[in-house]
């Protein structure tokens, strides 16, 4: 046996639940991915670019045409004009961007503040860099930031703070005031930010996404990360990007070039072409997913689950304490999958120390209307 570098890490809950859904034939509302395809124009473009011979290494930092489109989108939506040579890096998935940003910044003994419940890839990435995570809980039921607790968690060893808005799994979104409060907290300190904004276009009810890209003071010390997988309904393409000021991008690229070197070439060509031809795609996304959220929530309203419609992401968390008050959420997720035919994710897995009375599961509503209706119907029988 070798001494594991990640002794506490097993198979992720996403693999476990998707596998169980496949084995049992349950509707899979667990792992976050759509059960419908990306836009036909995008899919068609990939085949065309493969046949056109765009099959060799892309430039290490990403195809210029794709970086240009990302730059234009950011200028349009967030008003920031980027140097696409120095500030945008295309990565094979947001996960890899997150990993490289953490490796670029965090040194042995450094502390990284994360907010529980938090996405599962952050902590192992921090551990591999020799740092360790300091977990600050978000405040239920809204999963709001408690800036006083953040202040208390900051020490001279704090190197990085990882934000995630819209937030997986709760769907909570940060406000511009949150960003101002954070800026005031770290103003005179040598602390950097990683802003995981993979759900940047999935913000509902007319709210605007408060991107770190809109915030001059924060952007100057930030890595901002997004994912074409979420934005274009193609999670299996594992293509994303990292935006950061030149000095930070330079360090990130030193890692990225030895983790993967570059993203997948024909996918980058297709994404660049699609973004140029369909700038409306991203502005239509909130409406597209809000309709799915509303449909799912309207149907689920007839069940014994309690919930508040999510503010962002394609996840809806729901409280099942009126159904099985004593059942831990992992067992509830197994039971719902095996016995009721709907797979979901237990929320406790996103915590270092889950509250003992946590009775929450997460449903992914990036699904066709008939899937959502069928799932809700089953959940209403529970
Ligand atoms: N961050 C969060 C919060 C996510 O939910 C996901 C989606 N799985 C990712 C990062 C990773 O995105 P990608 O699939 O592009 O690596
Ligand atoms: N981000 C996806 C989710 O939260 C899972 C991605 C993965 O399986 N690594 O469901």
mmCIF file of C-alpha atoms and ligand atoms in Angstrom:
data_model
loop_
_atom_site.group_PDB
_atom_site.id
_atom_site.type_symbol
_atom_site.label_atom_id
_atom_site.label_comp_id
_atom_site.label_asym_id
_atom_site.label_seq_id
_atom_site.Cartn_x
_atom_site.Cartn_y
_atom_site.Cartn_z
ATOM 1 C CA UNK A 1 0.000 0.000 0.000
ATOM 2 C CA UNK A 2 1.237 3.494 -0.748
ATOM 3 C CA UNK A 3 0.632 6.323 1.696
ATOM 4 C CA UNK A 4 -2.197 8.219 0.020
ATOM 5 C CA UNK A 5 -1.767 11.941 -0.609
ATOM 6 C CA UNK A 6 -5.544 12.231 -0.260
ATOM 7 C CA UNK A 7 -6.391 9.712 2.459
ATOM 8 C CA UNK A 8 -9.885 11.103 3.054
ATOM 9 C CA UNK A 9 -10.972 11.157 -0.574
ATOM 10 C CA UNK A 10 -13.117 8.395 -2.045
ATOM 11 C CA UNK A 11 -15.298 8.236 -5.137
ATOM 12 C CA UNK A 12 -17.324 11.433 -5.517
ATOM 13 C CA UNK A 13 -21.010 11.526 -4.704
ATOM 14 C CA UNK A 14 -21.688 12.494 -8.343
ATOM 15 C CA UNK A 15 -20.179 9.245 -9.615
ATOM 16 C CA UNK A 16 -21.925 7.243 -6.894
ATOM 17 C CA UNK A 17 -25.395 8.664 -7.518
ATOM 18 C CA UNK A 18 -25.209 8.654 -11.321
ATOM 19 C CA UNK A 19 -24.081 5.034 -11.196
ATOM 20 C CA UNK A 20 -26.917 4.101 -8.851
ATOM 21 C CA UNK A 21 -29.418 5.934 -11.081
ATOM 22 C CA UNK A 22 -28.171 3.950 -14.089
ATOM 23 C CA UNK A 23 -28.302 0.654 -12.190
ATOM 24 C CA UNK A 24 -31.809 1.222 -10.872
ATOM 25 C CA UNK A 25 -33.257 3.024 -13.878
ATOM 26 C CA UNK A 26 -34.134 6.044 -11.708
ATOM 27 C CA UNK A 27 -34.612 9.481 -13.251
ATOM 28 C CA UNK A 28 -31.229 11.084 -12.718
ATOM 29 C CA UNK A 29 -31.610 14.478 -11.067
ATOM 30 C CA UNK A 30 -28.369 13.971 -9.128
ATOM 31 C CA UNK A 31 -25.145 14.880 -10.971
ATOM 32 C CA UNK A 32 -25.510 18.273 -12.655
ATOM 33 C CA UNK A 33 -25.915 17.783 -16.385
ATOM 34 C CA UNK A 34 -28.699 18.358 -18.910
ATOM 35 C CA UNK A 35 -30.648 15.436 -20.370
ATOM 36 C CA UNK A 36 -30.936 17.417 -23.625
ATOM 37 C CA UNK A 37 -28.335 18.370 -26.179
ATOM 38 C CA UNK A 38 -26.505 21.610 -26.825
ATOM 39 C CA UNK A 39 -27.617 23.937 -29.641
ATOM 40 C CA UNK A 40 -27.656 22.123 -33.036
ATOM 41 C CA UNK A 41 -25.460 24.825 -34.640
ATOM 42 C CA UNK A 42 -22.783 24.147 -32.022
ATOM 43 C CA UNK A 43 -22.900 20.368 -32.423
ATOM 44 C CA UNK A 44 -22.818 20.618 -36.189
ATOM 45 C CA UNK A 45 -19.798 22.941 -36.051
ATOM 46 C CA UNK A 46 -17.706 20.401 -34.113
ATOM 47 C CA UNK A 47 -18.100 17.748 -36.793
ATOM 48 C CA UNK A 48 -17.269 20.273 -39.471
ATOM 49 C CA UNK A 49 -14.111 21.426 -37.703
ATOM 50 C CA UNK A 50 -12.966 17.856 -37.115
ATOM 51 C CA UNK A 51 -13.394 17.098 -40.815
ATOM 52 C CA UNK A 52 -11.703 20.371 -41.737
ATOM 53 C CA UNK A 53 -8.558 19.088 -40.044
ATOM 54 C CA UNK A 54 -8.629 21.168 -36.854
ATOM 55 C CA UNK A 55 -7.265 18.239 -34.915
ATOM 56 C CA UNK A 56 -3.777 19.161 -33.747
ATOM 57 C CA UNK A 57 -2.730 21.008 -30.590
ATOM 58 C CA UNK A 58 -4.434 24.321 -29.947
ATOM 59 C CA UNK A 59 -2.245 27.158 -28.643
ATOM 60 C CA UNK A 60 -1.429 26.592 -24.976
ATOM 61 C CA UNK A 61 -3.485 29.595 -23.822
ATOM 62 C CA UNK A 62 -6.412 28.776 -26.122
ATOM 63 C CA UNK A 63 -7.530 29.465 -29.662
ATOM 64 C CA UNK A 64 -7.342 33.231 -30.387
ATOM 65 C CA UNK A 65 -10.849 33.239 -31.906
ATOM 66 C CA UNK A 66 -12.339 31.731 -28.748
ATOM 67 C CA UNK A 67 -10.460 34.060 -26.418
ATOM 68 C CA UNK A 68 -11.702 36.940 -28.550
ATOM 69 C CA UNK A 69 -15.314 35.806 -28.162
ATOM 70 C CA UNK A 70 -14.904 35.355 -24.412
ATOM 71 C CA UNK A 71 -13.412 38.855 -24.242
ATOM 72 C CA UNK A 72 -16.341 40.317 -26.216
ATOM 73 C CA UNK A 73 -18.894 38.573 -24.025
ATOM 74 C CA UNK A 74 -17.227 39.865 -20.860
ATOM 75 C CA UNK A 75 -17.110 43.396 -22.266
ATOM 76 C CA UNK A 76 -20.789 43.185 -23.219
ATOM 77 C CA UNK A 77 -22.029 41.720 -19.943
ATOM 78 C CA UNK A 78 -19.640 43.025 -17.316
ATOM 79 C CA UNK A 79 -18.102 46.101 -18.955
ATOM 80 C CA UNK A 80 -14.517 44.948 -18.529
ATOM 81 C CA UNK A 81 -12.113 45.207 -21.452
ATOM 82 C CA UNK A 82 -9.568 42.400 -21.268
ATOM 83 C CA UNK A 83 -6.245 41.824 -22.951
ATOM 84 C CA UNK A 84 -7.061 38.471 -24.537
ATOM 85 C CA UNK A 85 -3.362 37.568 -24.876
ATOM 86 C CA UNK A 86 -2.611 38.070 -21.233
ATOM 87 C CA UNK A 87 -5.804 37.681 -19.258
ATOM 88 C CA UNK A 88 -7.823 34.799 -20.748
ATOM 89 C CA UNK A 89 -6.757 31.142 -20.664
ATOM 90 C CA UNK A 90 -8.876 28.320 -22.088
ATOM 91 C CA UNK A 91 -8.704 25.158 -19.949
ATOM 92 C CA UNK A 92 -10.057 21.623 -20.350
ATOM 93 C CA UNK A 93 -12.945 22.252 -17.962
ATOM 94 C CA UNK A 94 -13.458 24.678 -15.123
ATOM 95 C CA UNK A 95 -12.221 21.970 -12.740
ATOM 96 C CA UNK A 96 -8.779 22.108 -14.285
ATOM 97 C CA UNK A 97 -8.788 25.896 -14.186
ATOM 98 C CA UNK A 98 -9.627 25.775 -10.476
ATOM 99 C CA UNK A 99 -6.905 23.215 -9.840
ATOM 100 C CA UNK A 100 -4.243 25.223 -11.690
ATOM 101 C CA UNK A 101 -5.216 28.496 -10.007
ATOM 102 C CA UNK A 102 -4.900 26.854 -6.595
ATOM 103 C CA UNK A 103 -1.547 25.256 -7.445
ATOM 104 C CA UNK A 104 -0.303 28.593 -8.770
ATOM 105 C CA UNK A 105 -1.082 30.433 -5.560
ATOM 106 C CA UNK A 106 -1.188 28.188 -2.535
ATOM 107 C CA UNK A 107 2.027 27.126 -0.807
ATOM 108 C CA UNK A 108 2.718 24.672 2.006
ATOM 109 C CA UNK A 109 1.146 25.902 5.232
ATOM 110 C CA UNK A 110 -1.139 28.453 3.559
ATOM 111 C CA UNK A 111 -4.779 28.723 4.550
ATOM 112 C CA UNK A 112 -7.620 28.889 2.065
ATOM 113 C CA UNK A 113 -11.083 30.045 3.137
ATOM 114 C CA UNK A 114 -13.979 28.099 1.629
ATOM 115 C CA UNK A 115 -17.689 28.389 2.383
ATOM 116 C CA UNK A 116 -19.658 25.326 3.408
ATOM 117 C CA UNK A 117 -21.538 23.772 1.749
ATOM 118 C CA UNK A 118 -18.835 23.905 -0.923
ATOM 119 C CA UNK A 119 -18.044 22.235 -4.234
ATOM 120 C CA UNK A 120 -16.061 19.045 -3.829
ATOM 121 C CA UNK A 121 -12.975 19.790 -5.919
ATOM 122 C CA UNK A 122 -11.671 22.731 -3.886
ATOM 123 C CA UNK A 123 -10.363 20.962 -0.811
ATOM 124 C CA UNK A 124 -8.383 18.144 -2.490
ATOM 125 C CA UNK A 125 -6.797 20.724 -4.814
ATOM 126 C CA UNK A 126 -5.753 22.803 -1.811
ATOM 127 C CA UNK A 127 -4.414 19.739 0.015
ATOM 128 C CA UNK A 128 -2.273 18.744 -2.964
ATOM 129 C CA UNK A 129 -0.675 22.187 -2.875
ATOM 130 C CA UNK A 130 0.263 21.682 0.788
ATOM 131 C CA UNK A 131 -2.266 24.203 2.053
ATOM 132 C CA UNK A 132 -5.357 23.594 4.101
ATOM 133 C CA UNK A 133 -8.942 24.777 3.992
ATOM 134 C CA UNK A 134 -10.597 26.850 6.674
ATOM 135 C CA UNK A 135 -14.335 26.209 6.402
ATOM 136 C CA UNK A 136 -16.753 29.055 7.084
ATOM 137 C CA UNK A 137 -20.433 28.069 7.087
ATOM 138 C CA UNK A 138 -22.987 29.913 4.985
ATOM 139 C CA UNK A 139 -26.085 30.867 6.963
ATOM 140 C CA UNK A 140 -29.165 28.734 6.279
ATOM 141 C CA UNK A 141 -31.897 28.932 5.159
ATOM 142 C CA UNK A 142 -30.718 31.483 2.553
ATOM 143 C CA UNK A 143 -27.065 30.316 2.625
ATOM 144 C CA UNK A 144 -26.028 33.928 3.050
ATOM 145 C CA UNK A 145 -22.479 35.114 3.664
ATOM 146 C CA UNK A 146 -21.652 36.066 7.236
ATOM 147 C CA UNK A 147 -18.866 38.589 6.701
ATOM 148 C CA UNK A 148 -18.175 38.857 10.413
ATOM 149 C CA UNK A 149 -17.261 35.150 10.436
ATOM 150 C CA UNK A 150 -15.081 35.648 7.392
ATOM 151 C CA UNK A 151 -13.276 38.441 9.205
ATOM 152 C CA UNK A 152 -12.699 36.106 12.151
ATOM 153 C CA UNK A 153 -11.410 33.339 9.874
ATOM 154 C CA UNK A 154 -8.729 35.514 8.275
ATOM 155 C CA UNK A 155 -5.227 35.016 9.705
ATOM 156 C CA UNK A 156 -1.743 36.074 8.562
ATOM 157 C CA UNK A 157 -1.590 32.696 6.774
ATOM 158 C CA UNK A 158 -4.721 33.249 4.683
ATOM 159 C CA UNK A 159 -3.635 33.176 1.050
ATOM 160 C CA UNK A 160 -6.819 32.617 -0.895
ATOM 161 C CA UNK A 161 -10.606 32.898 -0.555
ATOM 162 C CA UNK A 162 -12.761 30.745 -2.832
ATOM 163 C CA UNK A 163 -16.112 32.250 -3.807
ATOM 164 C CA UNK A 164 -18.812 30.437 -5.752
ATOM 165 C CA UNK A 165 -21.745 32.469 -7.032
ATOM 166 C CA UNK A 166 -24.276 31.353 -8.159
ATOM 167 C CA UNK A 167 -23.656 28.745 -5.541
ATOM 168 C CA UNK A 168 -23.644 24.979 -5.927
ATOM 169 C CA UNK A 169 -25.574 23.372 -4.188
ATOM 170 C CA UNK A 170 -27.784 26.099 -2.654
ATOM 171 C CA UNK A 171 -28.328 28.353 -5.678
ATOM 172 C CA UNK A 172 -27.606 31.440 -3.537
ATOM 173 C CA UNK A 173 -26.158 34.441 -5.338
ATOM 174 C CA UNK A 174 -23.828 37.132 -4.029
ATOM 175 C CA UNK A 175 -24.811 40.800 -4.317
ATOM 176 C CA UNK A 176 -22.605 43.763 -5.280
ATOM 177 C CA UNK A 177 -22.728 44.733 -1.588
ATOM 178 C CA UNK A 178 -21.248 41.341 -0.671
ATOM 179 C CA UNK A 179 -18.355 42.022 -3.022
ATOM 180 C CA UNK A 180 -17.820 45.473 -1.496
ATOM 181 C CA UNK A 181 -17.739 43.950 1.973
ATOM 182 C CA UNK A 182 -15.201 41.392 0.867
ATOM 183 C CA UNK A 183 -13.082 44.104 -0.747
ATOM 184 C CA UNK A 184 -13.049 46.062 2.509
ATOM 185 C CA UNK A 185 -12.011 42.942 4.441
ATOM 186 C CA UNK A 186 -8.999 42.076 2.316
ATOM 187 C CA UNK A 187 -7.982 45.572 1.187
ATOM 188 C CA UNK A 188 -4.717 45.769 3.098
ATOM 189 C CA UNK A 189 -3.889 42.102 3.031
ATOM 190 C CA UNK A 190 -1.983 39.809 0.728
ATOM 191 C CA UNK A 191 -5.017 37.647 -0.009
ATOM 192 C CA UNK A 192 -6.165 36.452 -3.436
ATOM 193 C CA UNK A 193 -9.547 35.328 -4.729
ATOM 194 C CA UNK A 194 -10.755 32.436 -6.782
ATOM 195 C CA UNK A 195 -14.238 33.207 -8.043
ATOM 196 C CA UNK A 196 -15.984 30.106 -9.367
ATOM 197 C CA UNK A 197 -18.651 31.587 -11.649
ATOM 198 C CA UNK A 198 -19.481 28.518 -13.745
ATOM 199 C CA UNK A 199 -23.217 29.278 -13.327
ATOM 200 C CA UNK A 200 -22.768 32.971 -14.244
ATOM 201 C CA UNK A 201 -25.647 32.908 -16.757
ATOM 202 C CA UNK A 202 -28.073 31.035 -14.518
ATOM 203 C CA UNK A 203 -29.455 33.831 -12.341
ATOM 204 C CA UNK A 204 -33.220 34.222 -12.104
ATOM 205 C CA UNK A 205 -36.064 36.618 -11.343
ATOM 206 C CA UNK A 206 -34.448 39.560 -13.101
ATOM 207 C CA UNK A 207 -31.398 39.636 -10.811
ATOM 208 C CA UNK A 208 -27.998 40.428 -12.304
ATOM 209 C CA UNK A 209 -24.979 38.207 -11.699
ATOM 210 C CA UNK A 210 -22.537 40.127 -9.485
ATOM 211 C CA UNK A 211 -19.328 39.039 -11.193
ATOM 212 C CA UNK A 212 -15.946 39.743 -9.680
ATOM 213 C CA UNK A 213 -15.178 40.941 -13.225
ATOM 214 C CA UNK A 214 -17.394 43.976 -12.508
ATOM 215 C CA UNK A 215 -15.409 44.838 -9.390
ATOM 216 C CA UNK A 216 -12.123 46.628 -10.156
ATOM 217 C CA UNK A 217 -10.607 46.257 -6.744
ATOM 218 C CA UNK A 218 -11.353 42.538 -6.443
ATOM 219 C CA UNK A 219 -10.534 41.649 -10.037
ATOM 220 C CA UNK A 220 -6.955 42.809 -9.589
ATOM 221 C CA UNK A 221 -6.337 39.915 -7.221
ATOM 222 C CA UNK A 222 -8.685 37.329 -8.702
ATOM 223 C CA UNK A 223 -8.972 34.267 -10.876
ATOM 224 C CA UNK A 224 -12.489 34.187 -12.366
ATOM 225 C CA UNK A 225 -13.554 30.831 -13.720
ATOM 226 C CA UNK A 226 -16.331 29.746 -16.073
ATOM 227 C CA UNK A 227 -17.421 26.643 -17.976
ATOM 228 C CA UNK A 228 -18.750 26.227 -21.507
ATOM 229 C CA UNK A 229 -20.135 22.911 -20.258
ATOM 230 C CA UNK A 230 -22.812 24.730 -18.254
ATOM 231 C CA UNK A 231 -23.308 27.629 -20.627
ATOM 232 C CA UNK A 232 -23.748 25.532 -23.765
ATOM 233 C CA UNK A 233 -25.405 22.390 -22.272
ATOM 234 C CA UNK A 234 -22.340 20.257 -23.065
ATOM 235 C CA UNK A 235 -20.828 19.218 -19.736
ATOM 236 C CA UNK A 236 -19.012 16.318 -21.411
ATOM 237 C CA UNK A 237 -16.920 18.700 -23.483
ATOM 238 C CA UNK A 238 -14.955 19.713 -20.365
ATOM 239 C CA UNK A 239 -13.990 23.113 -21.717
ATOM 240 C CA UNK A 240 -13.778 26.249 -19.602
ATOM 241 C CA UNK A 241 -11.707 29.353 -19.066
ATOM 242 C CA UNK A 242 -9.879 31.361 -16.452
ATOM 243 C CA UNK A 243 -9.762 35.159 -16.494
ATOM 244 C CA UNK A 244 -7.079 36.797 -14.371
ATOM 245 C CA UNK A 245 -4.795 39.863 -14.481
ATOM 246 C CA UNK A 246 -1.569 39.285 -16.461
ATOM 247 C CA UNK A 247 0.719 38.425 -13.531
ATOM 248 C CA UNK A 248 -1.753 35.865 -12.167
ATOM 249 C CA UNK A 249 -2.498 34.424 -15.615
ATOM 250 C CA UNK A 250 1.228 33.989 -16.174
ATOM 251 C CA UNK A 251 1.548 31.851 -13.050
ATOM 252 C CA UNK A 252 -1.601 29.897 -13.875
ATOM 253 C CA UNK A 253 -0.285 29.110 -17.343
ATOM 254 C CA UNK A 254 2.951 27.715 -15.926
ATOM 255 C CA UNK A 255 0.845 25.024 -14.269
ATOM 256 C CA UNK A 256 -1.764 24.591 -17.016
ATOM 257 C CA UNK A 257 0.905 23.905 -19.625
ATOM 258 C CA UNK A 258 2.106 20.897 -17.642
ATOM 259 C CA UNK A 259 -1.268 19.604 -16.500
ATOM 260 C CA UNK A 260 -2.814 19.393 -19.958
ATOM 261 C CA UNK A 261 -0.939 21.924 -22.117
ATOM 262 C CA UNK A 262 -4.077 22.958 -24.043
ATOM 263 C CA UNK A 263 -7.808 22.459 -24.465
ATOM 264 C CA UNK A 264 -9.400 20.301 -27.180
ATOM 265 C CA UNK A 265 -8.941 21.984 -30.571
ATOM 266 C CA UNK A 266 -12.132 21.314 -32.589
ATOM 267 C CA UNK A 267 -14.305 22.106 -29.578
ATOM 268 C CA UNK A 268 -12.635 25.502 -29.281
ATOM 269 C CA UNK A 269 -13.236 26.229 -32.974
ATOM 270 C CA UNK A 270 -16.883 25.268 -32.661
ATOM 271 C CA UNK A 271 -17.423 27.304 -29.492
ATOM 272 C CA UNK A 272 -15.783 30.379 -31.046
ATOM 273 C CA UNK A 273 -17.960 30.116 -34.142
ATOM 274 C CA UNK A 274 -21.117 29.559 -32.095
ATOM 275 C CA UNK A 275 -20.459 32.471 -29.745
ATOM 276 C CA UNK A 276 -19.853 34.816 -32.675
ATOM 277 C CA UNK A 277 -23.021 33.721 -34.494
ATOM 278 C CA UNK A 278 -25.261 33.499 -31.413
ATOM 279 C CA UNK A 279 -24.479 36.189 -28.855
ATOM 280 C CA UNK A 280 -28.132 35.942 -27.775
ATOM 281 C CA UNK A 281 -27.555 32.404 -26.428
ATOM 282 C CA UNK A 282 -26.188 33.582 -23.088
ATOM 283 C CA UNK A 283 -28.772 36.307 -22.602
ATOM 284 C CA UNK A 284 -31.572 33.808 -23.215
ATOM 285 C CA UNK A 285 -30.206 31.298 -20.685
ATOM 286 C CA UNK A 286 -31.743 32.814 -17.526
ATOM 287 C CA UNK A 287 -35.222 32.660 -19.094
ATOM 288 C CA UNK A 288 -34.620 29.162 -20.440
ATOM 289 C CA UNK A 289 -33.633 27.750 -17.062
ATOM 290 C CA UNK A 290 -36.081 29.867 -15.056
ATOM 291 C CA UNK A 291 -38.884 28.185 -16.964
ATOM 292 C CA UNK A 292 -37.498 24.794 -15.940
ATOM 293 C CA UNK A 293 -37.101 25.894 -12.341
ATOM 294 C CA UNK A 294 -40.665 27.214 -12.264
ATOM 295 C CA UNK A 295 -42.109 24.071 -13.801
ATOM 296 C CA UNK A 296 -40.262 21.833 -11.338
ATOM 297 C CA UNK A 297 -41.155 24.016 -8.350
ATOM 298 C CA UNK A 298 -44.824 24.310 -9.343
ATOM 299 C CA UNK A 299 -45.091 20.539 -9.544
ATOM 300 C CA UNK A 300 -43.077 19.965 -6.359
ATOM 301 C CA UNK A 301 -45.330 22.398 -4.486
ATOM 302 C CA UNK A 302 -47.870 19.549 -4.283
ATOM 303 C CA UNK A 303 -45.378 17.368 -2.392
ATOM 304 C CA UNK A 304 -44.281 17.255 1.233
ATOM 305 C CA UNK A 305 -40.854 18.677 0.364
ATOM 306 C CA UNK A 306 -40.274 22.239 1.569
ATOM 307 C CA UNK A 307 -38.252 24.634 -0.541
ATOM 308 C CA UNK A 308 -37.755 28.190 -1.715
ATOM 309 C CA UNK A 309 -37.273 28.485 -5.504
ATOM 310 C CA UNK A 310 -33.566 28.740 -6.176
ATOM 311 C CA UNK A 311 -32.084 32.144 -7.076
ATOM 312 C CA UNK A 312 -29.468 30.726 -9.446
ATOM 313 C CA UNK A 313 -27.752 27.584 -10.878
ATOM 314 C CA UNK A 314 -29.743 24.606 -12.181
ATOM 315 C CA UNK A 315 -30.111 23.075 -8.737
ATOM 316 C CA UNK A 316 -33.078 23.107 -6.382
ATOM 317 C CA UNK A 317 -32.527 22.088 -2.796
ATOM 318 C CA UNK A 318 -35.460 20.716 -0.842
ATOM 319 C CA UNK A 319 -36.068 19.929 2.826
ATOM 320 C CA UNK A 320 -37.562 16.497 3.460
ATOM 321 C CA UNK A 321 -37.963 16.773 7.241
ATOM 322 C CA UNK A 322 -41.765 16.495 6.909
ATOM 323 C CA UNK A 323 -41.295 13.119 5.178
ATOM 324 C CA UNK A 324 -38.505 11.282 7.010
ATOM 325 C CA UNK A 325 -37.360 13.526 9.862
ATOM 326 C CA UNK A 326 -34.888 10.984 11.240
ATOM 327 C CA UNK A 327 -33.279 9.756 8.045
ATOM 328 C CA UNK A 328 -29.793 11.160 7.269
ATOM 329 C CA UNK A 329 -29.654 12.740 3.811
ATOM 330 C CA UNK A 330 -27.294 10.179 2.259
ATOM 331 C CA UNK A 331 -29.749 7.416 3.131
ATOM 332 C CA UNK A 332 -32.622 9.572 1.944
ATOM 333 C CA UNK A 333 -30.876 10.028 -1.429
ATOM 334 C CA UNK A 334 -30.328 6.259 -1.733
ATOM 335 C CA UNK A 335 -33.941 5.567 -0.756
ATOM 336 C CA UNK A 336 -35.362 8.125 -3.201
ATOM 337 C CA UNK A 337 -33.239 6.638 -5.973
ATOM 338 C CA UNK A 338 -33.863 2.963 -5.269
ATOM 339 C CA UNK A 339 -37.444 3.021 -4.038
ATOM 340 C CA UNK A 340 -38.967 6.130 -5.592
ATOM 341 C CA UNK A 341 -37.064 6.291 -8.879
ATOM 342 C CA UNK A 342 -35.597 9.800 -8.538
ATOM 343 C CA UNK A 343 -31.857 10.234 -7.946
ATOM 344 C CA UNK A 344 -30.633 13.317 -6.092
ATOM 345 C CA UNK A 345 -27.583 14.536 -4.162
ATOM 346 C CA UNK A 346 -27.430 14.706 -0.345
ATOM 347 C CA UNK A 347 -26.346 18.198 0.694
ATOM 348 C CA UNK A 348 -24.241 17.058 3.693
ATOM 349 C CA UNK A 349 -21.447 15.855 1.375
ATOM 350 C CA UNK A 350 -20.632 19.497 0.631
ATOM 351 C CA UNK A 351 -19.712 20.122 4.275
ATOM 352 C CA UNK A 352 -16.633 19.501 6.384
ATOM 353 C CA UNK A 353 -18.970 19.152 9.396
ATOM 354 C CA UNK A 354 -22.597 18.974 8.321
ATOM 355 C CA UNK A 355 -25.159 20.229 10.859
ATOM 356 C CA UNK A 356 -26.635 17.159 12.600
ATOM 357 C CA UNK A 357 -30.200 18.116 11.703
ATOM 358 C CA UNK A 358 -29.528 18.738 8.000
ATOM 359 C CA UNK A 359 -32.388 17.263 5.985
ATOM 360 C CA UNK A 360 -31.675 18.607 2.507
ATOM 361 C CA UNK A 361 -31.296 17.007 -0.897
ATOM 362 C CA UNK A 362 -30.372 18.657 -4.217
ATOM 363 C CA UNK A 363 -32.266 18.092 -7.472
ATOM 364 C CA UNK A 364 -30.842 19.123 -10.852
ATOM 365 C CA UNK A 365 -33.558 20.656 -13.044
ATOM 366 C CA UNK A 366 -31.485 20.863 -16.254
ATOM 367 C CA UNK A 367 -33.910 18.337 -17.699
ATOM 368 C CA UNK A 368 -36.557 18.072 -20.403
ATOM 369 C CA UNK A 369 -40.076 19.037 -19.424
ATOM 370 C CA UNK A 370 -41.306 15.436 -19.447
ATOM 371 C CA UNK A 371 -38.432 14.336 -17.166
ATOM 372 C CA UNK A 372 -39.223 17.131 -14.721
ATOM 373 C CA UNK A 373 -42.950 16.350 -14.700
ATOM 374 C CA UNK A 374 -42.331 12.642 -14.198
ATOM 375 C CA UNK A 375 -39.791 13.239 -11.427
ATOM 376 C CA UNK A 376 -42.074 15.677 -9.617
ATOM 377 C CA UNK A 377 -44.981 13.261 -9.919
ATOM 378 C CA UNK A 378 -42.897 10.564 -8.228
ATOM 379 C CA UNK A 379 -41.739 12.985 -5.532
ATOM 380 C CA UNK A 380 -45.337 14.003 -4.841
ATOM 381 C CA UNK A 381 -46.160 10.391 -4.005
ATOM 382 C CA UNK A 382 -43.483 10.256 -1.303
HETATM 383 N N1 LIG B 1 -17.497 24.468 -10.119
HETATM 384 C C1 LIG B 1 -18.762 24.187 -9.776
HETATM 385 C C2 LIG B 1 -19.399 24.933 -8.655
HETATM 386 C C3 LIG B 1 -19.470 23.213 -10.474
HETATM 387 O O1 LIG B 1 -20.712 22.905 -10.118
HETATM 388 C C4 LIG B 1 -18.842 22.556 -11.549
HETATM 389 C C5 LIG B 1 -19.649 21.602 -12.368
HETATM 390 N N2 LIG B 1 -19.449 20.321 -12.178
HETATM 391 C C6 LIG B 1 -17.516 22.871 -11.854
HETATM 392 C C7 LIG B 1 -16.875 23.827 -11.115
HETATM 393 C C8 LIG B 1 -16.743 22.147 -12.919
HETATM 394 O O2 LIG B 1 -17.012 22.511 -14.237
HETATM 395 P P1 LIG B 1 -16.379 21.686 -15.445
HETATM 396 O O3 LIG B 1 -17.291 20.556 -15.722
HETATM 397 O O4 LIG B 1 -16.306 22.664 -16.581
HETATM 398 O O5 LIG B 1 -15.034 21.233 -15.035
HETATM 399 N N1 LIG B 2 -20.723 19.956 -10.873
HETATM 400 C C1 LIG B 2 -21.528 18.787 -11.013
HETATM 401 C C2 LIG B 2 -22.540 18.757 -9.893
HETATM 402 O O1 LIG B 2 -22.467 19.498 -8.961
HETATM 403 C C3 LIG B 2 -20.753 17.498 -10.958
HETATM 404 C C4 LIG B 2 -19.523 17.383 -11.740
HETATM 405 C C5 LIG B 2 -18.783 16.139 -11.435
HETATM 406 O O2 LIG B 2 -19.353 15.066 -11.427
HETATM 407 N N2 LIG B 2 -17.535 16.261 -11.148
HETATM 408 O O3 LIG B 2 -23.423 17.959 -9.956
#
